[in-house]
Short mmCIF file of C-alpha atoms and ligand atoms in Angstrom, two decimals:
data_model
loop_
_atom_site.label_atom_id
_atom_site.label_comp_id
_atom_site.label_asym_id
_atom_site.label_seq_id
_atom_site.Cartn_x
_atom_site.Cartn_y
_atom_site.Cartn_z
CA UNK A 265 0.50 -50.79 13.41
CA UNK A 266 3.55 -51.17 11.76
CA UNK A 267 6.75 -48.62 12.42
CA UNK A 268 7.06 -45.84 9.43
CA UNK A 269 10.55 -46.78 7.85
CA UNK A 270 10.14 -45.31 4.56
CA UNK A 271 9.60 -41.89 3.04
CA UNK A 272 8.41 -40.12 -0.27
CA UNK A 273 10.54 -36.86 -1.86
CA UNK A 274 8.66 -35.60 -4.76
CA UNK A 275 10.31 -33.38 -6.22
CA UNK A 276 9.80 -33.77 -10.50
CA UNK A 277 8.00 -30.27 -10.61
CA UNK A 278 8.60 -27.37 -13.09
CA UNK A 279 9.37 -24.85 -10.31
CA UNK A 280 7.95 -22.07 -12.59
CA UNK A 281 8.17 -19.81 -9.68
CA UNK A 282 11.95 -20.10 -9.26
CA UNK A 283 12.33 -18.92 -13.17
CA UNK A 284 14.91 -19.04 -15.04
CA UNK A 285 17.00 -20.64 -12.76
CA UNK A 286 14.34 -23.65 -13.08
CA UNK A 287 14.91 -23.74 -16.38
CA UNK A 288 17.99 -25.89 -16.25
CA UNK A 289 18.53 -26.89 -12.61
CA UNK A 290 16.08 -28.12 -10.20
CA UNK A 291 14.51 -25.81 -7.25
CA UNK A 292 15.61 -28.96 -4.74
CA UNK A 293 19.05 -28.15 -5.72
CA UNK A 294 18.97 -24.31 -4.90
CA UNK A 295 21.68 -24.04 -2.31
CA UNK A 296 21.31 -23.61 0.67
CA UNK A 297 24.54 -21.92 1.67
CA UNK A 298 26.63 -24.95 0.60
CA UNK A 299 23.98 -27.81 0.84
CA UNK A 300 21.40 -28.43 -1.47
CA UNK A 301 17.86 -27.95 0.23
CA UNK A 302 16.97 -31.60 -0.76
CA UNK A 303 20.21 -32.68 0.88
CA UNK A 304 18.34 -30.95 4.35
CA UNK A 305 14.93 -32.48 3.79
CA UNK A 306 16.82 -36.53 3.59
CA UNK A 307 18.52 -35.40 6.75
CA UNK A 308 15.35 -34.48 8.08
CA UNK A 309 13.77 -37.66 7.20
CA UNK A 310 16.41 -39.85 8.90
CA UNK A 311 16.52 -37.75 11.82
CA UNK A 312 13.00 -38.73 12.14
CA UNK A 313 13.72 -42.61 12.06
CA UNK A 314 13.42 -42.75 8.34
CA UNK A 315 15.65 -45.95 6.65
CA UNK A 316 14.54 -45.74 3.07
CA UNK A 317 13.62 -42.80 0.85
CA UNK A 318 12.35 -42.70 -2.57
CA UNK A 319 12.78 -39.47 -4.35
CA UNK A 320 10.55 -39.24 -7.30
CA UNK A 321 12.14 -36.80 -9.90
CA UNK A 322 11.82 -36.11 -13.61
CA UNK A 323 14.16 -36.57 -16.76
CA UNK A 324 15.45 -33.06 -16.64
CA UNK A 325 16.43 -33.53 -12.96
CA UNK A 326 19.83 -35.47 -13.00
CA UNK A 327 21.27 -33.45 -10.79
CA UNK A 328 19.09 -34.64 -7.23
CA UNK A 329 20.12 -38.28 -8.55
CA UNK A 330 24.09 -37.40 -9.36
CA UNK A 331 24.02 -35.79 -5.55
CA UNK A 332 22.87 -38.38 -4.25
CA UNK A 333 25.58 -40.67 -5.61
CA UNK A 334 29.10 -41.92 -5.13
CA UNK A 335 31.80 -39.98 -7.33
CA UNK A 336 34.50 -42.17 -6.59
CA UNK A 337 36.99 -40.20 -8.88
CA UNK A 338 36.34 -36.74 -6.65
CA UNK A 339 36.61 -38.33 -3.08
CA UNK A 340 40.09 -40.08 -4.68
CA UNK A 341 41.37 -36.68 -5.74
CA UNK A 342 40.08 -35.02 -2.30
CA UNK A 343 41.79 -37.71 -0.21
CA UNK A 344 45.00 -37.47 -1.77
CA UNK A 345 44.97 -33.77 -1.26
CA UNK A 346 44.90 -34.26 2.02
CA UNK A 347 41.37 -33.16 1.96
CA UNK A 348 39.97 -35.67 4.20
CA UNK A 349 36.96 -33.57 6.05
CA UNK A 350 36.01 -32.93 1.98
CA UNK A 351 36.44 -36.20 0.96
CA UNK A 352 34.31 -37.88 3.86
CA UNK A 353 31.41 -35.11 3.46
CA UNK A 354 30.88 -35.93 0.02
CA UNK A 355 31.32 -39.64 0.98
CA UNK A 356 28.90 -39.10 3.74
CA UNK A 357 25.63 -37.99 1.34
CA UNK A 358 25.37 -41.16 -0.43
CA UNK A 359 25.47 -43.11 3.58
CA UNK A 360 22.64 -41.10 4.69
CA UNK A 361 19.86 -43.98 4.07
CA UNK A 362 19.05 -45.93 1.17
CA UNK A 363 17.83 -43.94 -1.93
CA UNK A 364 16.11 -44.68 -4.34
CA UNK A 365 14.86 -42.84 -7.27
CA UNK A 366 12.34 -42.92 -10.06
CA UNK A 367 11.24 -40.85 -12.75
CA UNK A 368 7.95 -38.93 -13.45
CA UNK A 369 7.92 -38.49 -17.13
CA UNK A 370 5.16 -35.96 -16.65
CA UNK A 371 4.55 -33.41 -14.21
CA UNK A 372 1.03 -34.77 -13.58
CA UNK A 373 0.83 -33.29 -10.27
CA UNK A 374 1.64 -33.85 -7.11
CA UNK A 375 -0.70 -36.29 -6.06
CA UNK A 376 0.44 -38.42 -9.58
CA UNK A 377 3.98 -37.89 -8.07
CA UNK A 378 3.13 -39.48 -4.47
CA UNK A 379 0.62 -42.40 -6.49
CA UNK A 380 4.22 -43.26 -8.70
CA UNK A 381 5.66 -44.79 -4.91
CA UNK A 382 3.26 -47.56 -4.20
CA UNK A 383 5.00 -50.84 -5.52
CA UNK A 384 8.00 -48.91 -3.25
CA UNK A 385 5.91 -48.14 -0.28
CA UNK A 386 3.53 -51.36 -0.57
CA UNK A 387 1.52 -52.11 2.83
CA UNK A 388 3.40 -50.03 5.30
CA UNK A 389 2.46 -46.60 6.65
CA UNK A 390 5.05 -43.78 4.89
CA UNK A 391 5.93 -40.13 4.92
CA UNK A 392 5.98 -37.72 2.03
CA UNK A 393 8.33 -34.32 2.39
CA UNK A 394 7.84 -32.02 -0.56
CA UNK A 395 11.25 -31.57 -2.14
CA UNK A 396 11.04 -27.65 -1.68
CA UNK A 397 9.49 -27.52 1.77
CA UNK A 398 12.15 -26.93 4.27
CA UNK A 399 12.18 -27.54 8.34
CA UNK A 400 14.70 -26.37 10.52
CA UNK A 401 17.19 -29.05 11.59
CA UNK A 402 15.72 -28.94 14.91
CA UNK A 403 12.39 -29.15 14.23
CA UNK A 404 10.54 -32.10 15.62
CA UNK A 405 7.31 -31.81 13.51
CA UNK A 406 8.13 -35.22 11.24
CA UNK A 407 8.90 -37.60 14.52
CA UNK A 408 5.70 -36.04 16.00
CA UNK A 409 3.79 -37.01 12.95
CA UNK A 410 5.13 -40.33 12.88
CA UNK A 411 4.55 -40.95 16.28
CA UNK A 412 0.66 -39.86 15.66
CA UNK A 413 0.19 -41.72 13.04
CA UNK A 414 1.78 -45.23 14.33
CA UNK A 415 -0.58 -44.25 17.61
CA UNK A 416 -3.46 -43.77 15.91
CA UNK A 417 -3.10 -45.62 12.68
CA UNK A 418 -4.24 -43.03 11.14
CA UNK A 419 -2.81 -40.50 8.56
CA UNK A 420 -1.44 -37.33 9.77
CA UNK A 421 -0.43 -34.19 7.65
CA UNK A 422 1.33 -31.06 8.66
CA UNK A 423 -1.00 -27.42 9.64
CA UNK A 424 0.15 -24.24 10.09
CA UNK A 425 -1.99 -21.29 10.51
CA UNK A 426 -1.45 -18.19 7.32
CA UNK A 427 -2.38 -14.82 7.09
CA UNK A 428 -5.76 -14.51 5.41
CA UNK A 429 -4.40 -13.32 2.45
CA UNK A 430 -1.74 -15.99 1.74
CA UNK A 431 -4.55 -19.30 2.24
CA UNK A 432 -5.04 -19.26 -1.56
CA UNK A 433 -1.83 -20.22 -2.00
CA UNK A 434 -2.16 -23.65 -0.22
CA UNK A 435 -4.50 -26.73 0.23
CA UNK A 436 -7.06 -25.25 3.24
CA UNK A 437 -8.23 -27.53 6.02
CA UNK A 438 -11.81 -27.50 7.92
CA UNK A 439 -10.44 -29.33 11.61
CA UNK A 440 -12.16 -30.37 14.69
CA UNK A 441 -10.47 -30.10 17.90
CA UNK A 442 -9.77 -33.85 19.53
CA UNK A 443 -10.01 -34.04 23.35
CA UNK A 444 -7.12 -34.30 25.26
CA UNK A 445 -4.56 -34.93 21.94
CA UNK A 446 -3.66 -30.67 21.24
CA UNK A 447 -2.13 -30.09 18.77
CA UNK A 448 -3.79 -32.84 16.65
CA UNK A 449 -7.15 -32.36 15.43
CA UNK A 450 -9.53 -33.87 12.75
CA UNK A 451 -9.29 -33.33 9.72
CA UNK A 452 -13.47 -32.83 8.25
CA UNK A 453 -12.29 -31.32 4.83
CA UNK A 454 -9.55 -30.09 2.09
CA UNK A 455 -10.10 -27.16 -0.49
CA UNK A 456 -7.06 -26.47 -2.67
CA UNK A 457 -6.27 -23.29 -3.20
CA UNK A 458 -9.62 -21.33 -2.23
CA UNK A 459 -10.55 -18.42 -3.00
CA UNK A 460 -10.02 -16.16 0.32
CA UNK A 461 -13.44 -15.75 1.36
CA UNK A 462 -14.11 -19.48 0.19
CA UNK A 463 -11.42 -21.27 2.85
CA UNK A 464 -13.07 -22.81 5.51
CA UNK A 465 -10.44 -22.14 7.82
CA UNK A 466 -6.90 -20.45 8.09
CA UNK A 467 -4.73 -23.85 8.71
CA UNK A 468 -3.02 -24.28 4.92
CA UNK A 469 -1.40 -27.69 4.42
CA UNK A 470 2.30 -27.60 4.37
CA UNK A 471 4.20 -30.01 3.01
CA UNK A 472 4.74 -32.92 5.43
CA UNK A 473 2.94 -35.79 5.41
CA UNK A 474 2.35 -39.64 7.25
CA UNK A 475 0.31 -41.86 5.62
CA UNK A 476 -1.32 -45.10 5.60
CA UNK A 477 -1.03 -46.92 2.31
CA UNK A 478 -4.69 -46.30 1.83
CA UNK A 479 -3.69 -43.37 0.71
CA UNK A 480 -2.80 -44.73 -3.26
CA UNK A 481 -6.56 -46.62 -3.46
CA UNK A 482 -7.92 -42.47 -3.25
CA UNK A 483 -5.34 -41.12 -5.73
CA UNK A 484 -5.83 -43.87 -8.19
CA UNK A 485 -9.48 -42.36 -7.86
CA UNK A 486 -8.74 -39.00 -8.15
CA UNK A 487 -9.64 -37.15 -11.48
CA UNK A 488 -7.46 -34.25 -12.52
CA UNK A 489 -8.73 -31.34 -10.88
CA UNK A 490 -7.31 -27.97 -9.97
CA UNK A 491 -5.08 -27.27 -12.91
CA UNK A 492 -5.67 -30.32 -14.99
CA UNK A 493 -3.67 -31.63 -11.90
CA UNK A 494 -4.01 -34.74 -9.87
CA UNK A 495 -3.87 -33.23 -6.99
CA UNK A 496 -3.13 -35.03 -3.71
CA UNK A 497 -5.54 -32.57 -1.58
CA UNK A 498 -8.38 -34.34 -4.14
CA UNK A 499 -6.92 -38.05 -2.96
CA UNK A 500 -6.40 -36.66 1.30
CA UNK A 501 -10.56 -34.99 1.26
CA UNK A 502 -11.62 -38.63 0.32
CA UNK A 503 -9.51 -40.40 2.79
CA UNK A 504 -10.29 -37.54 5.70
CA UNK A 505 -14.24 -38.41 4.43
CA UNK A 506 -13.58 -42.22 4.89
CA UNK A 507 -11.61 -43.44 7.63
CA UNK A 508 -10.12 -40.24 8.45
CA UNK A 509 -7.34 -37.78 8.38
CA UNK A 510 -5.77 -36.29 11.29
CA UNK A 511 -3.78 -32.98 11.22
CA UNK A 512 -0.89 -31.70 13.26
CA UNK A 513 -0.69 -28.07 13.60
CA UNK A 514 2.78 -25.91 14.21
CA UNK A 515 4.46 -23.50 14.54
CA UNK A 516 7.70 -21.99 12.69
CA UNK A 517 10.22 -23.53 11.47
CA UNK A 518 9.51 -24.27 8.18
CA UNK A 519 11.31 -22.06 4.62
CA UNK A 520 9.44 -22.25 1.27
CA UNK A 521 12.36 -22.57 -0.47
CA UNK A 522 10.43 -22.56 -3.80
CA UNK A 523 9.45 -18.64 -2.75
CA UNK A 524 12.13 -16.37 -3.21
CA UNK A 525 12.49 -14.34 -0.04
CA UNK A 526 12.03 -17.53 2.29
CA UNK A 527 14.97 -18.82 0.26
CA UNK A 528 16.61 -15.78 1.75
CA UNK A 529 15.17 -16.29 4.75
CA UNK A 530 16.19 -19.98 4.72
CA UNK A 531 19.80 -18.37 4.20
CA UNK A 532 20.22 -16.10 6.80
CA UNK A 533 18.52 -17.85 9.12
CA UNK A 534 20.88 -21.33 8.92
CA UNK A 535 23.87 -19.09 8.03
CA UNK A 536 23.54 -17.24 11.50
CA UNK A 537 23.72 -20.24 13.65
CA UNK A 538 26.86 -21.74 11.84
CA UNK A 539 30.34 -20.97 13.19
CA UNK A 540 32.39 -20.50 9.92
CA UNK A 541 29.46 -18.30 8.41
CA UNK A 542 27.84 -16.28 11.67
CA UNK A 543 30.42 -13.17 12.09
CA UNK A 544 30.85 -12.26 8.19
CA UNK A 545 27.10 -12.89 7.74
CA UNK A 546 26.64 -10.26 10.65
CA UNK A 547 28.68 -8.02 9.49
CA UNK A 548 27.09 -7.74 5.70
CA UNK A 549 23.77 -7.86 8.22
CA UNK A 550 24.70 -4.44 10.48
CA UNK A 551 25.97 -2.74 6.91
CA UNK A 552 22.88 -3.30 5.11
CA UNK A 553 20.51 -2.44 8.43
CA UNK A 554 22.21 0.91 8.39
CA UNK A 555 22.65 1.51 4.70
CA UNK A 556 18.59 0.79 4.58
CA UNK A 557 17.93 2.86 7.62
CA UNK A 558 16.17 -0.23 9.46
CA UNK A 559 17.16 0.45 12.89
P1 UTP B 630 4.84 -27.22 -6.36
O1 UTP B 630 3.59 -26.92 -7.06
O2 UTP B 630 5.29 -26.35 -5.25
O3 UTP B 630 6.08 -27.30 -7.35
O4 UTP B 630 4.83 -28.74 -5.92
P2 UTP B 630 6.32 -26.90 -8.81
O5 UTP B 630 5.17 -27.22 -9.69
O6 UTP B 630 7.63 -27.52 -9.14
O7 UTP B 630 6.61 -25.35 -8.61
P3 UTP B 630 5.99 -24.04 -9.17
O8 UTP B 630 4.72 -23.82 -8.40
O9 UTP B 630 5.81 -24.24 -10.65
O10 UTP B 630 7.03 -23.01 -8.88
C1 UTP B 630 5.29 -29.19 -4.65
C2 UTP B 630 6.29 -30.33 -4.78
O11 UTP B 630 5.76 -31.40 -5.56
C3 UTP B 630 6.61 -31.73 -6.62
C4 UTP B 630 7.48 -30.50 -6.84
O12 UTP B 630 8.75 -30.86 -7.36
C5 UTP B 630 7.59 -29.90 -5.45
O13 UTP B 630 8.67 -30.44 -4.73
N1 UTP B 630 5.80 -32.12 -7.81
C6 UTP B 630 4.81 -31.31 -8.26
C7 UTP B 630 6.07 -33.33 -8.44
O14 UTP B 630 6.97 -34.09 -8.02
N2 UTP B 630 5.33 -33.66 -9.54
C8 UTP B 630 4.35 -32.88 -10.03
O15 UTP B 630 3.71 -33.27 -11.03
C9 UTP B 630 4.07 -31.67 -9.37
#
C-alpha cells in the first residue's frame, strides 16, 4: 500500500459553542498562548510524515488562509528591525508543508467537509485532523495510525475511552479486540451521538483519522442524518460494515479546544512546559490555588 503523504483539516464549522467569539473569528484560530491551535494541528501532521495538507474552510474564515500565508511587507519591516527570530517565525508557517485550501460554502457537515478533498486526495490513503482537536506535541497517536493503516491497508480512526456521561457528545464505537495487535481493535459499528444508555460502548471517536480513499464512495452515499448533517460517522459505519474499519485507542493527550475549559486546559498545560512562560504562569498558578483554597 501506498505511503500516507497527504492530510485533511476541516475546519469550515460554525463553532456555536465558542460564541460570540465565533461570530467573527474562527475557533482554529483561538490562541493558543501565541500560536493559533490550527498552526499546532499542521505541525502535528508533518511531524507525522505528512507533505501536503488541505485545509477545507469556509468564506467567513480568511483568517486560517491569511496565517497560512507569506506577508512579505511584515517579515521586511521585522528584519529591518533587527527582528530576525520574528521575522523567520512568521516566515517559517508558510514552509511548514504545502497548503492548500478550499472553501465549503455550506456547513453541510463534517462528513460533506472531508467528501469536498477527493479530486485533492485522489487514490492514495490520507489523514483527516479536525481543525479544533488538539494533541500534545509529543503525542505519537497520528504516526501510529499511519503506520496501522499502511500495515494493514485498512482505515484507522482515533478511540479514547469517556466517562459515561460525556459519550453523547461524540460518535460511539462497538470494537472487537484483534489478537496480538493491542491497542488496535475492530471496529463492528458507529452511533453518533447516542443517547447514554443507547452507546454500545464507552470508546467516543476523537478526531483523528487515516483513511483509504474508499472512504469518499460511502460519503457520497451518505444521506443527511443526525442534524440534517452529513455526517462522516454515517460514511465510517458503512465502510467498518464493508471492508472494515480499524480503531486505535489512547490515552491523554488530546485538548478540545472547541470546549472552553480544555482551551484552558490546552493553556496551562503547553504554557507550563515553555521556558519564557513556566515561572510567571506558576506564579498566577500558586496565587489562585491559595486564593481558591485548593490545597
Ligand atoms: P464540530 O461540530 O466540532 O464543529 O465539527 P462546529 O460545528 O464548528 O462547532 P460547534 O459544535 O458548533 O461549536 C468538528 C470539525 O469539523 C469542522 C469544524 O470546523 C470542526 O473543526 N466542520 C464541521 C466542517 O469543516 N464543516 C462542517 O460542515 C461541519
Amino acid at each position: 500500500m501506498s505511503t500516507v503523504r497527504k492530510a485533511v483539516i476541516p475546519a469550515a464549522g460554525w463553532g456555536t459553542r465558542f460564541l460570540p467569539f465565533t461570530k467573527s473569528v474562527p475557533k482554529e484560530m483561538l490562541p493558543i498562548i501565541d500560536r493559533p491551535a490550527i498552526q499546532y494541528i499542521v505541525e502535528e501532521a508533518v511531524a507525522a510524515g505528512i507533505e501536503d495538507i488541505l485545509i477545507i474552510t469556509s468564506p467567513y474564515k480568511k483568517a486560517i488562509e491569511d496565517h497560512f500565508d507569506r506577508t512579505i511587507e511584515l517579515e521586511g519591516l521585522l528584519a529591518d528591525g533587527g527582528k530576525e527570530v520574528e521575522a523567520e517565525q512568521v516566515r517559517a508557517i508558510a514552509d511548514l508543508a504545502e497548503i492548500h485550501t478550499i472553501r465549503q460554502g455550506q456547513a453541510l457537515g463534517l462528513g460533506h467537509a472531508v467528501g469536498m478533498a477527493r479530486r485533492h486526495v485522489g487514490d492514495e490513503p490520507f489523514a483527516v485532523l479536525l481543525g479544533d482537536d488538539m494533541m500534545h506535541p509529543s503525542s505519537p497517536l497520528l504516526r501510529d495510525m499511519i503506520g496501522a493503516t499502511e500495515e494493514r491497508d485498512t482505515s484507522t480512526i482515533a478511540l479514547m475511552r469517556v466517562p459515561k456521561e460525556d459519550v453523547s457528545l461524540y460518535g460511539s464505537a462497538a470494537v472487537e479486540p484483534i489478537e496480538g495487535a493491542e491497542p488496535l481493535v475492530a471496529v463492528r459499528g458507529l452511533v453518533e451521538k447516542p443517547r447514554s444508555e443507547d452507546a454500545p460502548s464507552d470508546l467516543a471517536v476523537i478526531g483523528r483519522y487515516v483513511f483509504t480513499a474508499e472512504i469518499f464512495e460511502h460519503i457520497e452515499r451518505t444521506a443527511p442524518g443526525k442534524g440534517g448533517e452529513i455526517q462522516l460517522t454515517d460514511a465510517m459505519a458503512t465502510l467498518a460494515a464493508g471492508s472494515g474499519v480499524n480503531g486505535w485507542v489512547f490515552e491523554g493527550g488530546r485538548y478540545d479546544v472547541g470546549n472552553k475549559v480544555d482551551y484552558l486546559r490546552a493553556i496551562l498545560d503547553l504554557g507550563s512546559e515553555r521556558d519564557d512562560i513556566r515561572p510567571g504562569l506558576m506564579r498566577v498558578v500558586r496565587d489562585f490555588v491559595e486564593r481558591e483554597g485548593l490545597e
